[in-house]
Amino acid sequence: MKNQILLPVYILLLISGSSFAQWTQVSSPTTVDLSDVFFPSSQTGYAAGKRGTILKTINGGNNWSVIQLDTNIEFNAIHFTGDSVGYVTGDNPTSNDIAWKTTDGGANWTTMVNDSTIGMRVYFINDSVGFASSVNDKLYKTTNAGNSWSVVNLHYSFRSVFFTNDSTGYFFANGINQPVFKTTDTGQSFTQVYGGWYTTAFEASHFINDSEGYACAWYSAFLEKTTDGGITWSKMDSAFTPECTDVFFANSNIGYYIKRGSGMFTIRGTNNGGATWATQLGGNGTLNKFYFTDSLNAIVVGNSGVIYKTANGGAMSMQKNNLDKINYSIYPNPVANKLTVDINDQTHLPATIKIYSVLGEELFAIHISNPQTTIDMEHFSKGLYFLKITNSNASGTTQEIIRH
């Protein structure tokens, strides 16, 4: 037997204050697309985007001000070595400039690199040593805080660079099926450690030590992990689709990534090394990059000037380790009218099904005692929702529902 549940229109108006994720949207002073964000300290941070726009906060991301540069410039990446000294890369179609530097907290900027193409990535190991990449297969290096740059004899452009210490770093080449390089001498020499991923292109990487790291891609997307310094990789999160824009791991257990596609975004997190994942935030639009100042505090930026913040790692949506896992399936998804929920193990009954909005608001809840339940979604507006099943000693991974 199955439950047949009809949702009257008024049920959608009875929104409770219960939130399953604690990412909150922050007021933004701009509507331009923001491509990257960086915090040199817990309170001071910067974001960069299109039309020469740089944002700055001095209170941990609660408030932001605009630093306006040449509106012809489209910034792609930003990196600061301190609260006042920072670097950006991008594209200026009216000149050959691809990288800029500030020494006064963004008030003034000077050109560093002239390349005639587009600056993709900038990354500094310390106050003096840094790298900048352009799309014409050039990698630049400085050892004097950007006062001068030399071309590294490594004929690739790089989408992602990550150093675990002053000597050891990983360089992920841009483009489909491109290799991964590793250096152990601050970029004086490089070794190819991996030949490339199938038909995909890297977007972001993060390492927690010299051996263990994570990488994600935006084309034929996936999220993968290495425990041997990039030599071999294994896939994570079966729910991972379709494009990944950023990944961060605080340690071997706690990690997060951003995915996007079909005009929607999602932030997912794990607190058990990727054994299970939970959706923390989702909605219409595009999120591009986040920055964690520690395992709990983070800022994420996206298109149309969107900024979100968390002070607890969005932890309320994480599946608790001390609970058994409820295995269940939902179909069809996307759904137009009726959504079926099947619980695979009847020992987990009775249970409670809850549906949340993208803001984490509880829209619907029902107690069930049968393994199959049908929910009428006809009165939900088109968009993204989240479904979760719990009982007194078990919890199911949050799943996305797309109402179309």
Coordinates of C-alpha atoms in Angstrom, one line a residue:
M1 CA 0.0 0.0 0.0
K2 CA 1.2 3.5 -0.6
N3 CA 0.3 6.9 0.7
Q4 CA -1.4 9.4 -1.8
I5 CA -0.7 12.9 -0.6
L6 CA -2.4 15.9 -2.1
L7 CA -0.9 19.3 -1.3
P8 CA -3.4 22.1 -1.2
V9 CA -2.2 25.5 -2.2
Y10 CA -2.2 26.9 1.3
I11 CA 0.4 24.4 2.4
L12 CA 3.0 26.3 0.4
L13 CA 2.2 29.4 2.3
L14 CA 2.9 27.9 5.7
I15 CA 6.6 28.3 5.6
S16 CA 8.3 27.5 8.9
G17 CA 11.5 29.1 10.2
S18 CA 13.3 25.7 10.2
S19 CA 16.4 25.9 8.0
F20 CA 18.4 22.8 6.9
A21 CA 21.3 24.9 5.5
Q22 CA 22.9 28.1 6.8
W23 CA 24.1 29.9 3.8
T24 CA 22.7 33.4 3.9
Q25 CA 22.6 35.9 1.0
V26 CA 24.6 39.1 1.6
S27 CA 23.7 42.4 0.2
S28 CA 25.9 43.1 -2.8
P29 CA 26.7 46.6 -4.2
T30 CA 27.0 45.3 -7.8
T31 CA 25.0 43.3 -10.4
V32 CA 28.0 42.3 -12.5
D33 CA 29.2 38.7 -12.6
L34 CA 31.8 37.9 -9.9
S35 CA 34.4 35.4 -11.0
D36 CA 36.6 34.9 -8.0
V37 CA 37.0 35.8 -4.2
F38 CA 39.9 35.8 -1.8
F39 CA 40.4 36.5 1.9
P40 CA 43.9 37.3 3.1
S41 CA 42.5 37.4 6.7
S42 CA 39.3 36.6 8.4
Q43 CA 37.9 40.1 8.1
T44 CA 39.4 41.5 4.9
G45 CA 38.4 40.0 1.6
Y46 CA 38.2 40.9 -2.1
A47 CA 36.1 39.7 -5.1
A48 CA 36.7 40.4 -8.7
G49 CA 34.5 40.3 -11.8
K50 CA 33.4 41.8 -15.0
R51 CA 33.5 45.5 -16.1
G52 CA 36.6 46.2 -14.1
T53 CA 34.7 45.5 -10.8
I54 CA 36.5 44.7 -7.6
L55 CA 34.7 44.4 -4.3
K56 CA 36.2 44.8 -0.8
T57 CA 35.0 43.9 2.7
I58 CA 36.7 44.7 6.0
N59 CA 34.1 42.9 8.3
G60 CA 34.2 39.3 7.2
G61 CA 31.9 39.7 4.2
N62 CA 28.9 41.3 5.9
N63 CA 29.3 44.5 3.9
W64 CA 31.1 45.2 0.6
S65 CA 32.2 48.3 -1.2
V66 CA 33.1 48.7 -4.9
I67 CA 36.5 49.5 -6.3
Q68 CA 36.0 50.5 -9.9
L69 CA 38.7 50.0 -12.5
D70 CA 38.6 50.3 -16.3
T71 CA 35.2 49.0 -17.3
N72 CA 36.7 47.3 -20.3
I73 CA 38.5 44.8 -18.1
E74 CA 37.0 41.4 -17.2
F75 CA 38.7 39.9 -14.2
N76 CA 39.1 36.1 -13.9
A77 CA 41.1 35.6 -10.8
I78 CA 42.3 37.4 -7.6
H79 CA 44.9 36.6 -5.0
F80 CA 46.2 38.6 -2.0
T81 CA 49.3 38.0 0.0
G82 CA 48.2 40.4 2.8
D83 CA 45.4 42.8 3.6
S84 CA 46.9 45.5 1.3
V85 CA 49.0 43.6 -1.3
G86 CA 47.1 41.8 -4.0
Y87 CA 47.0 40.7 -7.7
V88 CA 44.3 40.2 -10.3
T89 CA 44.3 38.7 -13.8
G90 CA 41.9 39.1 -16.6
D91 CA 41.3 40.6 -20.1
N92 CA 41.5 44.1 -21.3
P93 CA 40.6 44.2 -25.0
T94 CA 41.8 47.8 -25.3
S95 CA 45.4 46.9 -24.3
N96 CA 47.7 43.9 -23.8
D97 CA 47.5 44.0 -20.0
I98 CA 46.5 40.8 -18.3
A99 CA 47.7 41.2 -14.7
W100 CA 47.6 44.0 -12.1
K101 CA 48.9 44.7 -8.6
T102 CA 47.8 46.8 -5.6
T103 CA 49.9 47.7 -2.5
D104 CA 47.3 49.9 -0.8
G105 CA 44.3 47.6 -0.4
G106 CA 42.9 48.1 -3.9
A107 CA 42.9 51.9 -4.0
N108 CA 45.4 52.0 -6.8
W109 CA 46.5 49.3 -9.3
T110 CA 49.5 49.0 -11.6
T111 CA 50.0 46.8 -14.7
M112 CA 52.4 43.9 -14.2
V113 CA 52.1 41.5 -17.2
N114 CA 51.6 42.4 -20.9
D115 CA 50.6 39.4 -23.0
S116 CA 48.0 40.4 -25.7
T117 CA 45.7 37.5 -24.6
I118 CA 43.8 36.8 -21.4
G119 CA 45.0 36.3 -17.9
M120 CA 43.4 33.2 -16.4
R121 CA 44.9 32.5 -13.0
V122 CA 47.2 34.1 -10.4
Y123 CA 48.6 32.4 -7.4
F124 CA 51.2 33.4 -4.8
I125 CA 53.1 31.0 -2.6
N126 CA 54.3 33.8 -0.3
D127 CA 54.9 37.5 -0.4
S128 CA 57.5 37.3 -3.1
V129 CA 56.9 34.2 -5.3
G130 CA 53.9 33.9 -7.5
F131 CA 52.6 32.6 -10.8
A132 CA 50.3 34.0 -13.5
S133 CA 48.9 32.1 -16.5
S134 CA 47.5 33.3 -19.8
V135 CA 45.5 31.5 -22.4
N136 CA 48.3 31.4 -25.0
D137 CA 50.1 28.6 -23.2
K138 CA 52.3 30.8 -21.1
L139 CA 53.1 30.5 -17.4
Y140 CA 54.8 33.5 -15.8
K141 CA 56.7 33.5 -12.5
T142 CA 57.9 36.2 -10.2
T143 CA 60.3 36.0 -7.3
N144 CA 60.2 39.7 -6.3
A145 CA 56.5 40.4 -5.6
G146 CA 55.6 41.1 -9.2
N147 CA 58.2 43.7 -10.0
S148 CA 59.5 41.5 -12.8
W149 CA 58.2 38.3 -14.5
S150 CA 59.8 35.5 -16.5
V151 CA 58.2 32.8 -18.7
V152 CA 58.4 29.3 -17.3
N153 CA 59.5 26.6 -19.8
L154 CA 56.2 24.8 -19.5
H155 CA 54.0 25.3 -22.6
Y156 CA 50.6 25.1 -21.1
S157 CA 48.0 27.6 -19.7
F158 CA 46.7 26.7 -16.3
R159 CA 43.3 26.9 -14.9
S160 CA 44.2 25.9 -11.4
V161 CA 47.3 26.1 -9.2
F162 CA 47.7 24.9 -5.7
F163 CA 50.8 24.8 -3.4
T164 CA 50.8 22.7 -0.2
N165 CA 54.0 24.5 1.0
D166 CA 56.6 26.9 -0.4
S167 CA 58.2 24.1 -2.5
T168 CA 55.4 21.6 -3.5
G169 CA 52.7 22.7 -5.9
Y170 CA 50.3 21.3 -8.5
F171 CA 49.5 22.8 -11.8
F172 CA 46.3 21.8 -13.7
A173 CA 46.6 22.5 -17.4
N174 CA 43.6 24.3 -19.1
G175 CA 41.6 22.5 -21.7
I176 CA 40.1 19.1 -22.4
N177 CA 42.3 16.1 -21.6
Q178 CA 45.2 18.2 -20.4
P179 CA 47.9 17.0 -17.9
V180 CA 48.7 17.7 -14.3
F181 CA 52.2 18.8 -13.3
K182 CA 53.9 18.8 -9.9
T183 CA 56.9 20.8 -8.7
T184 CA 58.9 20.2 -5.5
D185 CA 61.3 23.1 -6.0
T186 CA 59.1 26.2 -6.2
G187 CA 58.5 25.9 -9.9
Q188 CA 62.2 25.6 -11.0
S189 CA 61.3 22.2 -12.5
F190 CA 58.1 20.2 -13.2
T191 CA 57.1 16.6 -13.5
Q192 CA 53.9 15.4 -15.2
V193 CA 52.1 13.3 -12.7
Y194 CA 48.9 12.7 -14.6
G195 CA 48.0 12.5 -18.3
G196 CA 44.6 14.1 -18.3
W197 CA 41.0 13.4 -17.6
Y198 CA 39.0 11.8 -20.4
T199 CA 37.1 14.5 -22.2
T200 CA 37.0 17.1 -19.5
A201 CA 38.7 20.3 -18.4
F202 CA 39.9 21.3 -14.9
E203 CA 38.3 24.2 -13.1
A204 CA 39.5 24.0 -9.5
S205 CA 41.7 22.0 -7.1
H206 CA 42.5 21.8 -3.4
F207 CA 45.1 19.8 -1.4
I208 CA 45.2 19.2 2.3
N209 CA 48.8 17.9 2.3
D210 CA 51.5 16.9 -0.2
S211 CA 49.6 13.7 -1.1
E212 CA 45.9 14.2 -0.6
G213 CA 44.0 16.5 -2.9
Y214 CA 40.8 17.1 -4.8
A215 CA 40.0 18.4 -8.3
C216 CA 36.8 19.1 -10.2
A217 CA 36.0 20.1 -13.8
W218 CA 33.4 22.0 -15.7
Y219 CA 33.1 19.9 -18.9
S220 CA 32.0 16.3 -18.7
A221 CA 32.1 17.1 -15.0
F222 CA 33.3 15.1 -12.1
L223 CA 34.8 15.4 -8.6
E224 CA 37.9 13.3 -8.0
K225 CA 40.4 12.6 -5.2
T226 CA 44.1 11.6 -5.0
T227 CA 46.0 10.2 -2.1
D228 CA 49.3 9.7 -3.9
G229 CA 50.3 13.2 -5.0
G230 CA 48.2 13.2 -8.2
I231 CA 49.4 10.0 -9.7
T232 CA 46.0 8.2 -9.5
W233 CA 42.6 9.6 -8.9
S234 CA 39.2 8.2 -7.9
K235 CA 35.7 9.5 -8.4
M236 CA 33.6 11.0 -5.6
D237 CA 29.9 11.9 -5.1
S238 CA 27.6 10.0 -7.4
A239 CA 25.2 12.9 -7.4
F240 CA 27.8 15.1 -9.0
T241 CA 26.5 16.8 -12.2
P242 CA 26.9 18.7 -14.4
E243 CA 29.7 21.4 -13.9
C244 CA 32.0 22.0 -11.0
T245 CA 33.3 25.5 -10.3
D246 CA 35.2 25.1 -7.0
V247 CA 36.2 22.6 -4.3
F248 CA 37.5 23.0 -0.8
F249 CA 38.5 20.4 1.9
A250 CA 39.3 21.5 5.4
N251 CA 40.6 18.0 6.2
S252 CA 40.1 14.4 5.1
N253 CA 36.5 14.4 6.3
I254 CA 35.0 17.9 5.8
G255 CA 34.7 19.1 2.2
Y256 CA 32.5 21.2 -0.1
Y257 CA 32.1 21.8 -3.8
I258 CA 30.0 24.0 -6.1
K259 CA 28.2 22.7 -9.1
R260 CA 26.2 24.5 -11.7
G261 CA 24.2 23.8 -14.9
S262 CA 20.9 24.4 -16.6
G263 CA 20.6 27.8 -15.0
M264 CA 20.9 26.4 -11.5
F265 CA 23.6 26.1 -8.8
T266 CA 24.2 23.8 -5.8
I267 CA 26.6 23.7 -2.9
R268 CA 27.2 20.2 -1.5
G269 CA 29.1 19.1 1.5
T270 CA 30.5 16.1 3.3
N271 CA 31.7 15.5 6.8
N272 CA 32.7 11.9 6.4
G273 CA 35.3 12.0 3.6
G274 CA 32.8 11.8 0.8
A275 CA 31.0 8.6 1.9
T276 CA 27.8 10.7 1.9
W277 CA 27.1 14.2 0.6
A278 CA 24.3 16.7 1.4
T279 CA 23.0 19.6 -0.6
Q280 CA 23.5 22.7 1.5
L281 CA 22.2 25.5 -0.9
G282 CA 20.7 25.6 -4.3
G283 CA 18.8 27.9 -6.6
N284 CA 18.6 29.6 -9.9
G285 CA 21.7 31.3 -11.3
T286 CA 25.4 30.6 -11.2
L287 CA 27.9 30.4 -8.3
N288 CA 31.6 30.6 -9.4
K289 CA 34.0 30.5 -6.5
F290 CA 34.1 30.3 -2.7
Y291 CA 36.8 31.1 -0.1
F292 CA 37.0 29.4 3.3
T293 CA 38.9 31.3 6.0
D294 CA 38.6 28.2 8.1
S295 CA 36.4 25.0 8.1
L296 CA 33.3 27.0 9.0
N297 CA 33.5 30.5 7.6
A298 CA 33.2 31.1 3.9
I299 CA 32.0 33.4 1.2
V300 CA 30.8 32.4 -2.2
V301 CA 30.3 34.7 -5.2
G302 CA 28.5 34.3 -8.5
N303 CA 26.9 35.9 -11.5
S304 CA 24.8 39.0 -11.2
G305 CA 26.8 40.1 -8.2
V306 CA 25.4 37.3 -5.9
I307 CA 27.2 36.8 -2.6
Y308 CA 26.4 34.1 0.1
K309 CA 28.0 33.6 3.5
T310 CA 28.1 30.9 6.1
A311 CA 29.6 31.0 9.6
N312 CA 29.1 27.2 10.3
G313 CA 30.0 25.5 7.1
G314 CA 26.4 25.2 6.2
A315 CA 26.6 22.3 8.7
M316 CA 22.9 22.0 9.5
S317 CA 22.4 20.2 6.1
M318 CA 25.2 17.7 6.8
Q319 CA 24.2 14.1 7.5
K320 CA 25.2 13.2 11.1
N321 CA 27.8 10.4 11.4
N322 CA 26.1 8.7 14.3
L323 CA 22.9 8.1 12.4
D324 CA 22.2 5.1 10.2
K325 CA 21.6 5.9 6.5
I326 CA 18.1 5.6 5.0
N327 CA 18.4 4.4 1.4
Y328 CA 15.6 5.8 -0.7
S329 CA 14.9 6.8 -4.3
I330 CA 12.7 9.5 -5.9
Y331 CA 11.2 9.5 -9.4
P332 CA 10.5 10.9 -11.9
N333 CA 13.0 13.7 -11.4
P334 CA 12.6 16.3 -12.9
V335 CA 8.9 16.0 -12.0
A336 CA 5.8 17.8 -13.4
N337 CA 3.0 16.4 -11.2
K338 CA 3.4 13.3 -9.0
L339 CA 6.7 12.4 -7.3
T340 CA 7.2 8.9 -6.0
V341 CA 9.4 8.2 -2.9
D342 CA 10.5 4.6 -2.3
I343 CA 12.2 3.6 0.9
N344 CA 14.3 0.5 0.3
D345 CA 14.4 -0.9 3.9
Q346 CA 11.1 -1.1 5.8
T347 CA 12.9 -1.3 9.1
H348 CA 13.4 2.5 8.7
L349 CA 9.7 3.1 9.0
P350 CA 7.9 5.0 10.3
A351 CA 9.7 8.1 9.0
T352 CA 9.2 11.7 8.1
I353 CA 9.5 13.3 4.6
K354 CA 10.3 17.0 4.4
I355 CA 10.6 19.3 1.4
Y356 CA 12.5 22.5 1.6
S357 CA 12.9 25.6 -0.6
V358 CA 16.3 26.7 -1.9
L359 CA 16.5 29.1 1.0
G360 CA 16.2 26.1 3.4
E361 CA 12.7 26.9 4.5
E362 CA 10.5 23.8 5.3
L363 CA 7.6 23.8 2.9
F364 CA 6.0 20.4 3.5
A365 CA 6.3 17.6 6.0
I366 CA 4.5 14.2 6.3
H367 CA 4.8 11.2 8.5
I368 CA 4.8 7.9 6.6
S369 CA 4.5 4.3 7.6
N370 CA 4.5 2.7 4.1
P371 CA 7.6 2.1 1.9
Q372 CA 6.1 4.0 -1.1
T373 CA 4.7 7.4 -1.1
T374 CA 3.4 9.6 -3.8
I375 CA 3.5 13.4 -3.4
D376 CA 1.5 15.7 -5.7
M377 CA 3.9 18.4 -6.8
E378 CA 1.4 20.2 -9.0
H379 CA 1.0 23.1 -6.7
F380 CA 4.8 23.8 -6.3
S381 CA 6.1 26.5 -8.6
K382 CA 8.7 25.5 -11.2
G383 CA 12.2 25.4 -9.7
L384 CA 14.6 23.6 -7.4
Y385 CA 13.6 22.0 -4.1
F386 CA 15.2 19.6 -1.6
L387 CA 13.8 16.4 -0.1
K388 CA 15.0 14.7 3.1
I389 CA 13.8 11.6 5.0
T390 CA 14.5 11.1 8.7
N391 CA 13.3 8.9 11.6
S392 CA 14.4 8.7 15.3
N393 CA 17.7 7.0 14.6
A394 CA 18.4 7.3 10.8
S395 CA 18.7 10.0 8.1
G396 CA 18.7 10.0 4.4
T397 CA 20.9 12.1 2.2
T398 CA 19.2 15.3 1.0
Q399 CA 18.1 14.9 -2.7
E400 CA 17.3 17.6 -5.2
I401 CA 13.9 17.8 -6.8
I402 CA 13.4 19.8 -10.0
R403 CA 9.8 20.8 -10.6
H404 CA 9.3 21.6 -14.3

